[in-house]
Short mmCIF file of C-alpha atoms (C1' of nucleotides) in Angstrom, two decimals:
data_model
loop_
_atom_site.label_atom_id
_atom_site.label_comp_id
_atom_site.label_asym_id
_atom_site.label_seq_id
_atom_site.Cartn_x
_atom_site.Cartn_y
_atom_site.Cartn_z
CA MET A 1075 -210.13 38.24 9.26
CA ALA A 1076 -211.65 35.27 10.85
CA GLY A 1077 -209.99 36.32 13.98
CA ALA A 1078 -212.32 34.47 16.17
CA GLY A 1079 -210.11 31.57 16.88
CA ILE A 1080 -206.86 33.47 16.76
CA HIS A 1081 -205.03 33.50 19.97
CA PRO A 1082 -202.74 36.44 20.25
CA TYR A 1083 -200.85 35.15 23.14
CA HIS A 1084 -198.06 37.48 22.42
CA HIS A 1085 -200.07 40.30 23.72
CA GLN A 1086 -201.67 38.67 26.55
CA GLN A 1087 -201.88 40.31 29.82
CA TRP A 1088 -202.34 37.56 32.14
CA PRO A 1089 -204.94 38.61 34.57
CA PRO A 1090 -207.51 40.03 32.29
CA ALA A 1091 -208.66 43.44 33.16
CA ALA A 1092 -212.22 42.35 32.90
CA ALA A 1093 -214.15 42.16 36.05
CA PRO A 1094 -216.52 39.27 35.74
CA PRO A 1095 -217.38 37.64 39.01
CA PRO A 1096 -219.32 39.70 41.45
CA PRO A 1097 -217.67 39.26 44.82
CA THR A 1098 -220.66 37.54 46.19
CA ALA A 1099 -219.15 34.55 47.87
CA ALA A 1100 -217.36 36.26 50.65
CA PRO A 1101 -214.87 33.72 51.85
CA ALA A 1102 -214.89 35.06 55.33
CA ALA A 1103 -215.99 32.59 57.92
CA ALA A 1104 -219.31 34.36 58.34
CA PRO A 1105 -222.43 32.59 59.45
CA PRO A 1106 -224.70 31.90 56.52
CA ALA A 1107 -227.34 34.37 57.62
CA PRO A 1108 -228.41 36.44 54.63
CA PRO A 1109 -230.52 34.58 52.10
CA VAL A 1110 -228.33 35.46 49.20
CA HIS A 1111 -229.26 33.49 46.15
CA HIS A 1112 -226.27 31.55 45.17
CA PRO A 1113 -224.29 32.76 42.16
CA PRO A 1114 -223.21 30.34 39.46
CA LEU A 1115 -219.88 30.26 41.15
CA PRO A 1116 -219.50 27.28 43.32
CA ALA A 1117 -219.44 28.58 46.82
CA PRO A 1118 -216.03 27.38 47.84
CA THR A 1119 -216.39 25.13 50.76
CA TYR A 1120 -213.17 25.14 52.47
CA ASP A 1121 -212.63 21.49 52.93
CA GLU A 1122 -212.98 20.84 49.23
CA VAL A 1123 -209.85 19.53 47.53
CA ARG A 1124 -208.39 22.25 45.51
CA THR A 1125 -204.99 20.69 44.98
CA ILE A 1126 -203.82 18.84 41.90
CA PHE A 1127 -201.40 16.05 41.80
CA ILE A 1128 -198.80 16.13 39.01
CA THR A 1129 -196.73 13.27 37.77
CA GLY A 1130 -194.58 12.87 34.70
CA LEU A 1131 -192.11 15.47 35.83
CA PRO A 1132 -188.53 14.82 34.88
CA GLU A 1133 -186.39 13.64 37.72
CA ASP A 1134 -184.29 16.78 37.66
CA VAL A 1135 -187.26 19.11 37.88
CA LYS A 1136 -186.83 22.07 40.17
CA GLU A 1137 -189.57 23.45 42.32
CA ARG A 1138 -189.02 26.74 40.73
CA GLU A 1139 -189.66 25.31 37.25
CA LEU A 1140 -193.02 24.07 38.29
CA GLN A 1141 -193.84 27.34 40.06
CA ASN A 1142 -192.94 29.34 37.01
CA LEU A 1143 -195.26 27.27 34.99
CA LEU A 1144 -198.13 27.18 37.47
CA ARG A 1145 -198.07 30.82 38.36
CA TRP A 1146 -199.87 31.62 35.13
CA LEU A 1147 -202.80 29.60 35.99
CA PRO A 1148 -205.70 31.38 37.68
CA GLY A 1149 -206.07 30.80 41.33
CA TYR A 1150 -202.61 29.38 41.77
CA GLU A 1151 -201.50 29.57 45.33
CA ALA A 1152 -198.65 27.23 46.02
CA SER A 1153 -196.91 24.21 44.84
CA GLN A 1154 -194.38 21.69 45.97
CA VAL A 1155 -192.47 18.81 44.61
CA ASN A 1156 -191.82 15.68 46.52
CA TYR A 1157 -188.69 13.89 45.43
CA LYS A 1158 -188.98 10.84 47.54
CA GLY A 1159 -189.48 7.76 45.46
CA GLU A 1160 -188.56 7.13 41.88
CA LYS A 1161 -190.46 9.90 40.29
CA PRO A 1162 -191.01 13.43 41.52
CA MET A 1163 -194.51 14.15 42.49
CA GLY A 1164 -195.88 17.65 42.22
CA PHE A 1165 -198.73 19.23 44.09
CA ALA A 1166 -200.30 22.50 43.40
CA LEU A 1167 -202.84 24.34 45.48
CA PHE A 1168 -205.46 26.56 43.91
CA SER A 1169 -207.91 28.89 45.46
CA SER A 1170 -210.92 26.77 44.56
CA ALA A 1171 -211.69 23.34 43.40
CA GLN A 1172 -212.98 24.73 40.17
CA LEU A 1173 -209.79 26.50 39.42
CA ALA A 1174 -207.85 23.43 40.40
CA ILE A 1175 -209.81 21.39 37.93
CA ALA A 1176 -209.28 23.92 35.22
CA ALA A 1177 -205.55 23.88 35.92
CA LYS A 1178 -205.53 20.15 35.93
CA ASP A 1179 -207.09 20.09 32.52
CA ALA A 1180 -204.79 22.79 31.25
CA LEU A 1181 -201.77 20.80 32.30
CA GLN A 1182 -202.99 17.40 31.32
CA ASP A 1183 -200.69 15.71 28.84
CA MET A 1184 -198.57 18.79 28.40
CA ILE A 1185 -195.07 18.23 27.28
CA PHE A 1186 -192.98 19.45 30.14
CA ASP A 1187 -189.65 18.65 28.57
CA ALA A 1188 -189.36 17.51 25.05
CA GLU A 1189 -185.80 16.36 25.50
CA THR A 1190 -186.59 13.85 28.19
CA LYS A 1191 -190.05 13.26 26.78
CA SER A 1192 -191.68 14.29 29.98
CA VAL A 1193 -195.43 14.43 29.60
CA LEU A 1194 -197.41 15.62 32.55
CA HIS A 1195 -200.18 13.69 34.01
CA THR A 1196 -202.49 15.41 36.38
CA GLU A 1197 -205.27 14.41 38.69
CA MET A 1198 -206.97 15.83 41.69
CA ALA A 1199 -205.02 15.24 44.79
CA LYS A 1200 -206.41 13.18 47.59
CA LYS A 1201 -206.07 15.97 50.04
CA ASN A 1202 -205.01 19.53 49.99
CA LEU A 1203 -201.45 20.69 49.91
CA PHE A 1204 -200.50 21.98 53.29
CA VAL A 1205 -198.67 25.24 52.90
CA LYS A 1206 -196.12 25.76 55.51
CA ARG A 1207 -196.20 29.32 56.69
CA GLY A 1208 -193.42 31.33 55.24
CA MET A 1209 -192.41 28.66 52.80
CA VAL A 1210 -194.19 30.11 49.90
CA ALA A 1211 -194.28 33.77 50.61
CA ASP A 1212 -190.71 34.17 51.68
CA SER A 1213 -188.78 32.10 49.34
CA ASN A 1214 -190.57 33.00 46.23
CA ALA A 1215 -190.91 36.08 44.20
CA TYR A 1216 -194.25 35.67 42.64
CA ASP A 1217 -196.63 38.41 43.50
CA GLN A 1218 -199.67 36.30 43.65
CA SER A 1219 -198.84 35.06 47.04
CA LYS A 1220 -199.45 38.54 48.33
CA ARG A 1221 -202.83 39.01 46.95
CA PRO A 1222 -205.90 38.19 49.02
CA ARG A 1223 -205.86 34.43 48.87
CA THR A 1224 -209.16 34.20 47.12
CA GLY A 1225 -207.74 33.34 43.79
CA GLY A 1226 -209.54 33.84 40.61
CA ASP A 1227 -210.35 37.31 41.77
CA TYR A 1228 -208.52 39.47 39.43
CA THR A 1229 -211.04 42.15 39.78
CA HIS A 1230 -209.00 44.34 42.00
CA THR A 1231 -207.41 47.05 40.03
CA GLY A 1232 -203.80 47.84 39.81
CA TYR A 1233 -202.67 44.40 38.86
CA THR A 1234 -200.55 44.44 35.79
CA THR A 1235 -198.34 41.76 34.49
CA PRO A 1236 -195.30 42.20 36.63
CA SER A 1237 -192.75 41.39 33.98
CA PRO A 1238 -192.52 41.17 30.24
CA PHE A 1239 -192.29 37.53 30.63
CA HIS A 1240 -195.07 35.60 29.16
CA PRO A 1241 -195.77 31.94 28.73
CA PRO A 1242 -193.84 30.02 26.13
CA PRO A 1243 -194.87 31.58 22.91
CA ALA A 1244 -194.49 28.80 20.44
CA PRO A 1245 -195.52 25.24 20.87
CA VAL A 1246 -192.73 22.87 20.43
CA TRP A 1247 -193.56 19.68 18.75
CA GLY A 1248 -191.77 16.49 19.19
CA PRO A 1249 -191.64 14.10 16.28
CA HIS A 1250 -195.00 12.67 17.17
CA GLY A 1251 -195.65 14.83 20.18
CA TYR A 1252 -198.87 16.34 21.08
CA MET A 1253 -199.10 19.48 23.01
CA ALA A 1254 -202.14 21.30 24.20
CA PRO A 1255 -203.55 23.65 21.67
CA THR A 1256 -201.85 26.91 20.73
CA SER A 1257 -199.91 27.46 23.84
CA PRO A 1258 -198.93 24.68 26.18
CA TYR A 1259 -202.01 25.49 28.06
CA ASP A 1260 -204.82 27.68 27.04
CA PRO A 1261 -205.02 30.08 29.94
CA TYR A 1262 -208.47 31.27 29.04
CA GLY A 1263 -209.98 27.99 28.00
CA GLY A 1264 -212.63 26.87 30.36
CA TYR A 1265 -211.81 29.42 32.91
CA PRO A 1266 -214.46 31.34 34.74
CA VAL A 1267 -213.15 34.61 33.53
CA ALA A 1268 -215.37 36.63 31.28
CA PRO A 1269 -214.60 36.59 27.56
CA VAL A 1270 -211.52 38.62 27.35
CA PRO A 1271 -212.26 41.78 25.47
CA MET A 1272 -209.37 41.17 23.09
CA PRO A 1273 -208.39 44.74 22.38
CA ALA A 1274 -206.95 44.24 18.94
CA PRO A 1275 -207.43 41.01 17.14
CA ALA A 1276 -203.74 41.03 16.51
CA PRO A 1277 -203.11 40.54 12.80
CA VAL A 1278 -200.48 38.02 13.67
CA PRO A 1279 -201.72 34.94 11.96
CA ALA A 1280 -201.80 31.99 14.22
CA PRO A 1281 -203.31 28.55 13.95
CA SER A 1282 -206.53 28.21 15.79
CA SER A 1283 -205.38 24.96 17.21
CA TYR A 1284 -203.19 21.97 16.73
CA VAL A 1285 -203.87 18.36 16.14
CA PRO A 1286 -201.41 15.52 16.55
CA VAL A 1287 -199.74 14.41 13.39
CA GLN A 1288 -198.09 11.06 13.21
CA ASN A 1289 -196.49 8.56 10.98
CA ILE A 1290 -194.71 11.11 8.95
CA LYS A 1291 -192.25 9.89 6.45
CA ASP A 1292 -190.04 12.78 5.85
CA ASN A 1293 -187.35 13.79 3.46
CA PRO A 1294 -183.96 15.19 4.26
CA PRO A 1295 -184.07 18.69 5.66
CA CYS A 1296 -183.97 21.43 3.07
CA ASN A 1297 -185.14 24.95 2.63
CA THR A 1298 -188.54 23.98 1.32
CA LEU A 1299 -191.47 22.62 3.13
CA PHE A 1300 -194.20 20.49 1.67
CA ILE A 1301 -197.56 21.00 3.29
CA GLY A 1302 -200.20 18.48 2.96
CA ASN A 1303 -203.46 17.44 4.68
CA LEU A 1304 -204.89 20.86 4.27
CA GLY A 1305 -208.49 19.88 3.96
CA GLU A 1306 -210.62 20.39 0.89
CA ASN A 1307 -211.79 23.88 1.55
CA ILE A 1308 -208.51 25.41 2.41
CA ASN A 1309 -208.35 29.12 1.95
CA GLU A 1310 -205.24 30.23 0.15
CA GLU A 1311 -205.25 33.64 1.69
CA GLU A 1312 -205.32 32.16 5.10
CA LEU A 1313 -202.50 29.82 4.30
CA ARG A 1314 -200.44 32.57 2.80
CA GLY A 1315 -201.08 34.77 5.76
CA LEU A 1316 -199.87 32.17 8.15
CA PHE A 1317 -196.76 31.17 6.35
CA SER A 1318 -195.66 34.47 5.00
CA ALA A 1319 -195.48 35.68 8.57
CA GLN A 1320 -192.95 33.01 9.45
CA PRO A 1321 -189.42 34.17 9.87
CA GLY A 1322 -187.26 33.38 6.85
CA PHE A 1323 -190.27 33.00 4.49
CA LYS A 1324 -189.39 33.55 0.91
CA GLN A 1325 -192.12 32.28 -1.28
CA MET A 1326 -194.89 29.80 -1.47
CA LYS A 1327 -196.70 27.92 -4.14
CA ILE A 1328 -200.10 26.42 -3.76
CA LEU A 1329 -201.00 23.42 -5.80
CA ARG A 1330 -204.59 22.55 -6.14
CA GLN A 1331 -205.20 19.00 -7.03
CA GLU A 1332 -208.19 16.76 -7.33
CA ARG A 1333 -208.94 16.33 -3.65
CA HIS A 1334 -205.72 17.33 -2.12
CA THR A 1335 -204.41 20.85 -1.97
CA VAL A 1336 -200.77 20.92 -1.13
CA CYS A 1337 -198.31 23.74 -0.99
CA PHE A 1338 -194.61 24.42 -1.02
CA ILE A 1339 -192.88 27.04 0.97
CA GLU A 1340 -189.39 28.24 0.44
CA PHE A 1341 -187.40 29.66 3.31
CA GLU A 1342 -184.20 31.53 3.35
CA ASP A 1343 -182.40 28.66 4.91
CA VAL A 1344 -182.92 25.19 6.22
CA ASN A 1345 -183.01 26.56 9.72
CA SER A 1346 -186.08 28.67 9.16
CA ALA A 1347 -187.71 25.84 7.43
CA THR A 1348 -186.95 23.53 10.29
CA ASN A 1349 -188.39 25.94 12.84
CA VAL A 1350 -191.65 26.17 11.02
CA HIS A 1351 -191.62 22.45 10.41
CA HIS A 1352 -191.75 22.06 14.11
CA SER A 1353 -193.79 24.96 15.19
CA LEU A 1354 -196.65 24.51 12.78
CA GLN A 1355 -196.83 20.76 12.53
CA GLY A 1356 -200.40 19.79 12.96
CA ALA A 1357 -201.59 23.33 12.92
CA VAL A 1358 -205.22 23.86 12.23
CA ILE A 1359 -206.45 27.02 10.58
CA PRO A 1360 -210.09 27.93 10.26
CA SER A 1361 -210.58 27.02 6.63
CA SER A 1362 -208.87 23.70 6.99
CA GLY A 1363 -211.72 22.40 9.02
CA SER A 1364 -210.55 20.28 11.82
CA VAL A 1365 -207.59 18.67 10.21
CA GLY A 1366 -204.06 19.47 11.13
CA MET A 1367 -201.66 20.19 8.37
CA ARG A 1368 -198.88 17.77 7.71
CA ILE A 1369 -195.50 19.30 7.20
CA GLN A 1370 -192.63 17.56 5.55
CA TYR A 1371 -189.51 18.70 3.90
CA SER A 1372 -189.99 18.85 0.20
CA LYS A 1373 -188.64 16.17 -2.07
CA ASN A 1374 -187.64 18.83 -4.54
CA PRO A 1375 -186.45 21.96 -2.76
CA PHE A 1376 -186.74 25.24 -4.45
CA GLY A 1377 -183.60 26.14 -6.27
CA LYS A 1378 -182.58 22.63 -6.95
CA ARG A 1379 -183.29 20.98 -10.21
CA LYS A 1380 -185.01 17.76 -10.13
CA ASP A 1381 -183.39 15.62 -12.73
CA ASN A 1382 -180.70 17.13 -14.79
CA ASN A 1383 -179.40 14.01 -16.29
CA HIS A 1384 -178.28 15.70 -19.36
CA PRO A 1385 -174.87 16.99 -18.58
CA ILE A 1386 -174.71 20.49 -19.86
CA ALA A 1387 -170.97 21.11 -19.92
CA SER A 1388 -170.68 19.51 -16.53
CA PRO A 1389 -168.28 21.72 -14.72
CA GLY A 1390 -165.75 20.37 -12.32
CA ALA A 1391 -165.89 21.23 -8.73
CA ASN A 1392 -163.97 24.42 -9.40
CA GLY A 1393 -165.95 25.26 -12.42
CA ALA A 1394 -163.28 24.21 -14.82
CA PRO A 1395 -164.85 22.68 -17.88
CA GLN A 1396 -164.02 19.06 -17.48
CA ALA A 1397 -165.28 18.35 -20.88
CA LEU A 1398 -162.02 19.47 -22.35
CA THR A 1399 -160.00 16.95 -20.52
CA TYR A 1400 -161.47 13.72 -21.60
CA GLN A 1401 -159.72 11.76 -24.31
"C1'" DA B 238 -200.97 10.16 1.01
"C1'" DG B 239 -201.18 14.28 -2.18
"C1'" DC B 240 -194.22 16.91 -4.19
"C1'" DA B 241 -194.34 22.00 -8.55
"C1'" DC B 242 -191.51 25.52 -10.09
"C1'" DA B 243 -186.90 27.04 -11.69
#
DNA sequence: AGCACA
């Protein structure tokens, strides 16, 4: 339960089928004759800046990379990378200023490439991106360029996600990296689309958000994770639900202490542990309040004895009882 | 920062 904050991005269908905005603001260049009362939607004035400026791209960024990222954002129309100068500069045009702002916020501080530590910085552009005719539509495959340029209008029927591709499913965390909550961007957050009628609150447990975690002193990688900073009211069911769904999960032990509840999770191998170490670092689940869990490798992994200083017939490397050989 | 159980 508590599915309110869960974000089943695995099932997402990008353009929601919901049909929120009444097509009131007809973008046609019609004279403003009829006294239509203005809808909450900002009537798009066509000289408004609806382009965002993106820096922080790695130097080897490809136009296509940026496009493949941006195409998931509502209202995306076109983008371009200028390579002149030291750093590449990206521009992306959206169908309205509002959608551009939403996209700007969605991309702000997102980790574009963890390897090169590229973190995006976005701001509104000074002026709109000029889309050369043919440039966009011809050389690119994304369907959006064909739809009636009034972006944000997903109300027309027949649009289904063109491919099984979906945005990066799991957030990747750098050692101290912070990435926007849940998925690199939250496609629904702050967007003028109606509350998506989430069909099935997918039982896939997922954190409701993430919070940066820093200054972690860690232990050598092993098959067991130590989870701390869980908050005082942590719900064990919730914890278990989350971790037991992780690939390679074997068992978990929750330890309630005075103020700090901690838990240990054993995985089948170090690899599975490592994946979770990264993917859930800083994860926030509803009962943990607003704190992000801290994940470290355990000091004492499952299956390894802590301190066996009493040599019970200490076997040799091959198992031969060495005890017999001493003189 | 809080690391137990076999």
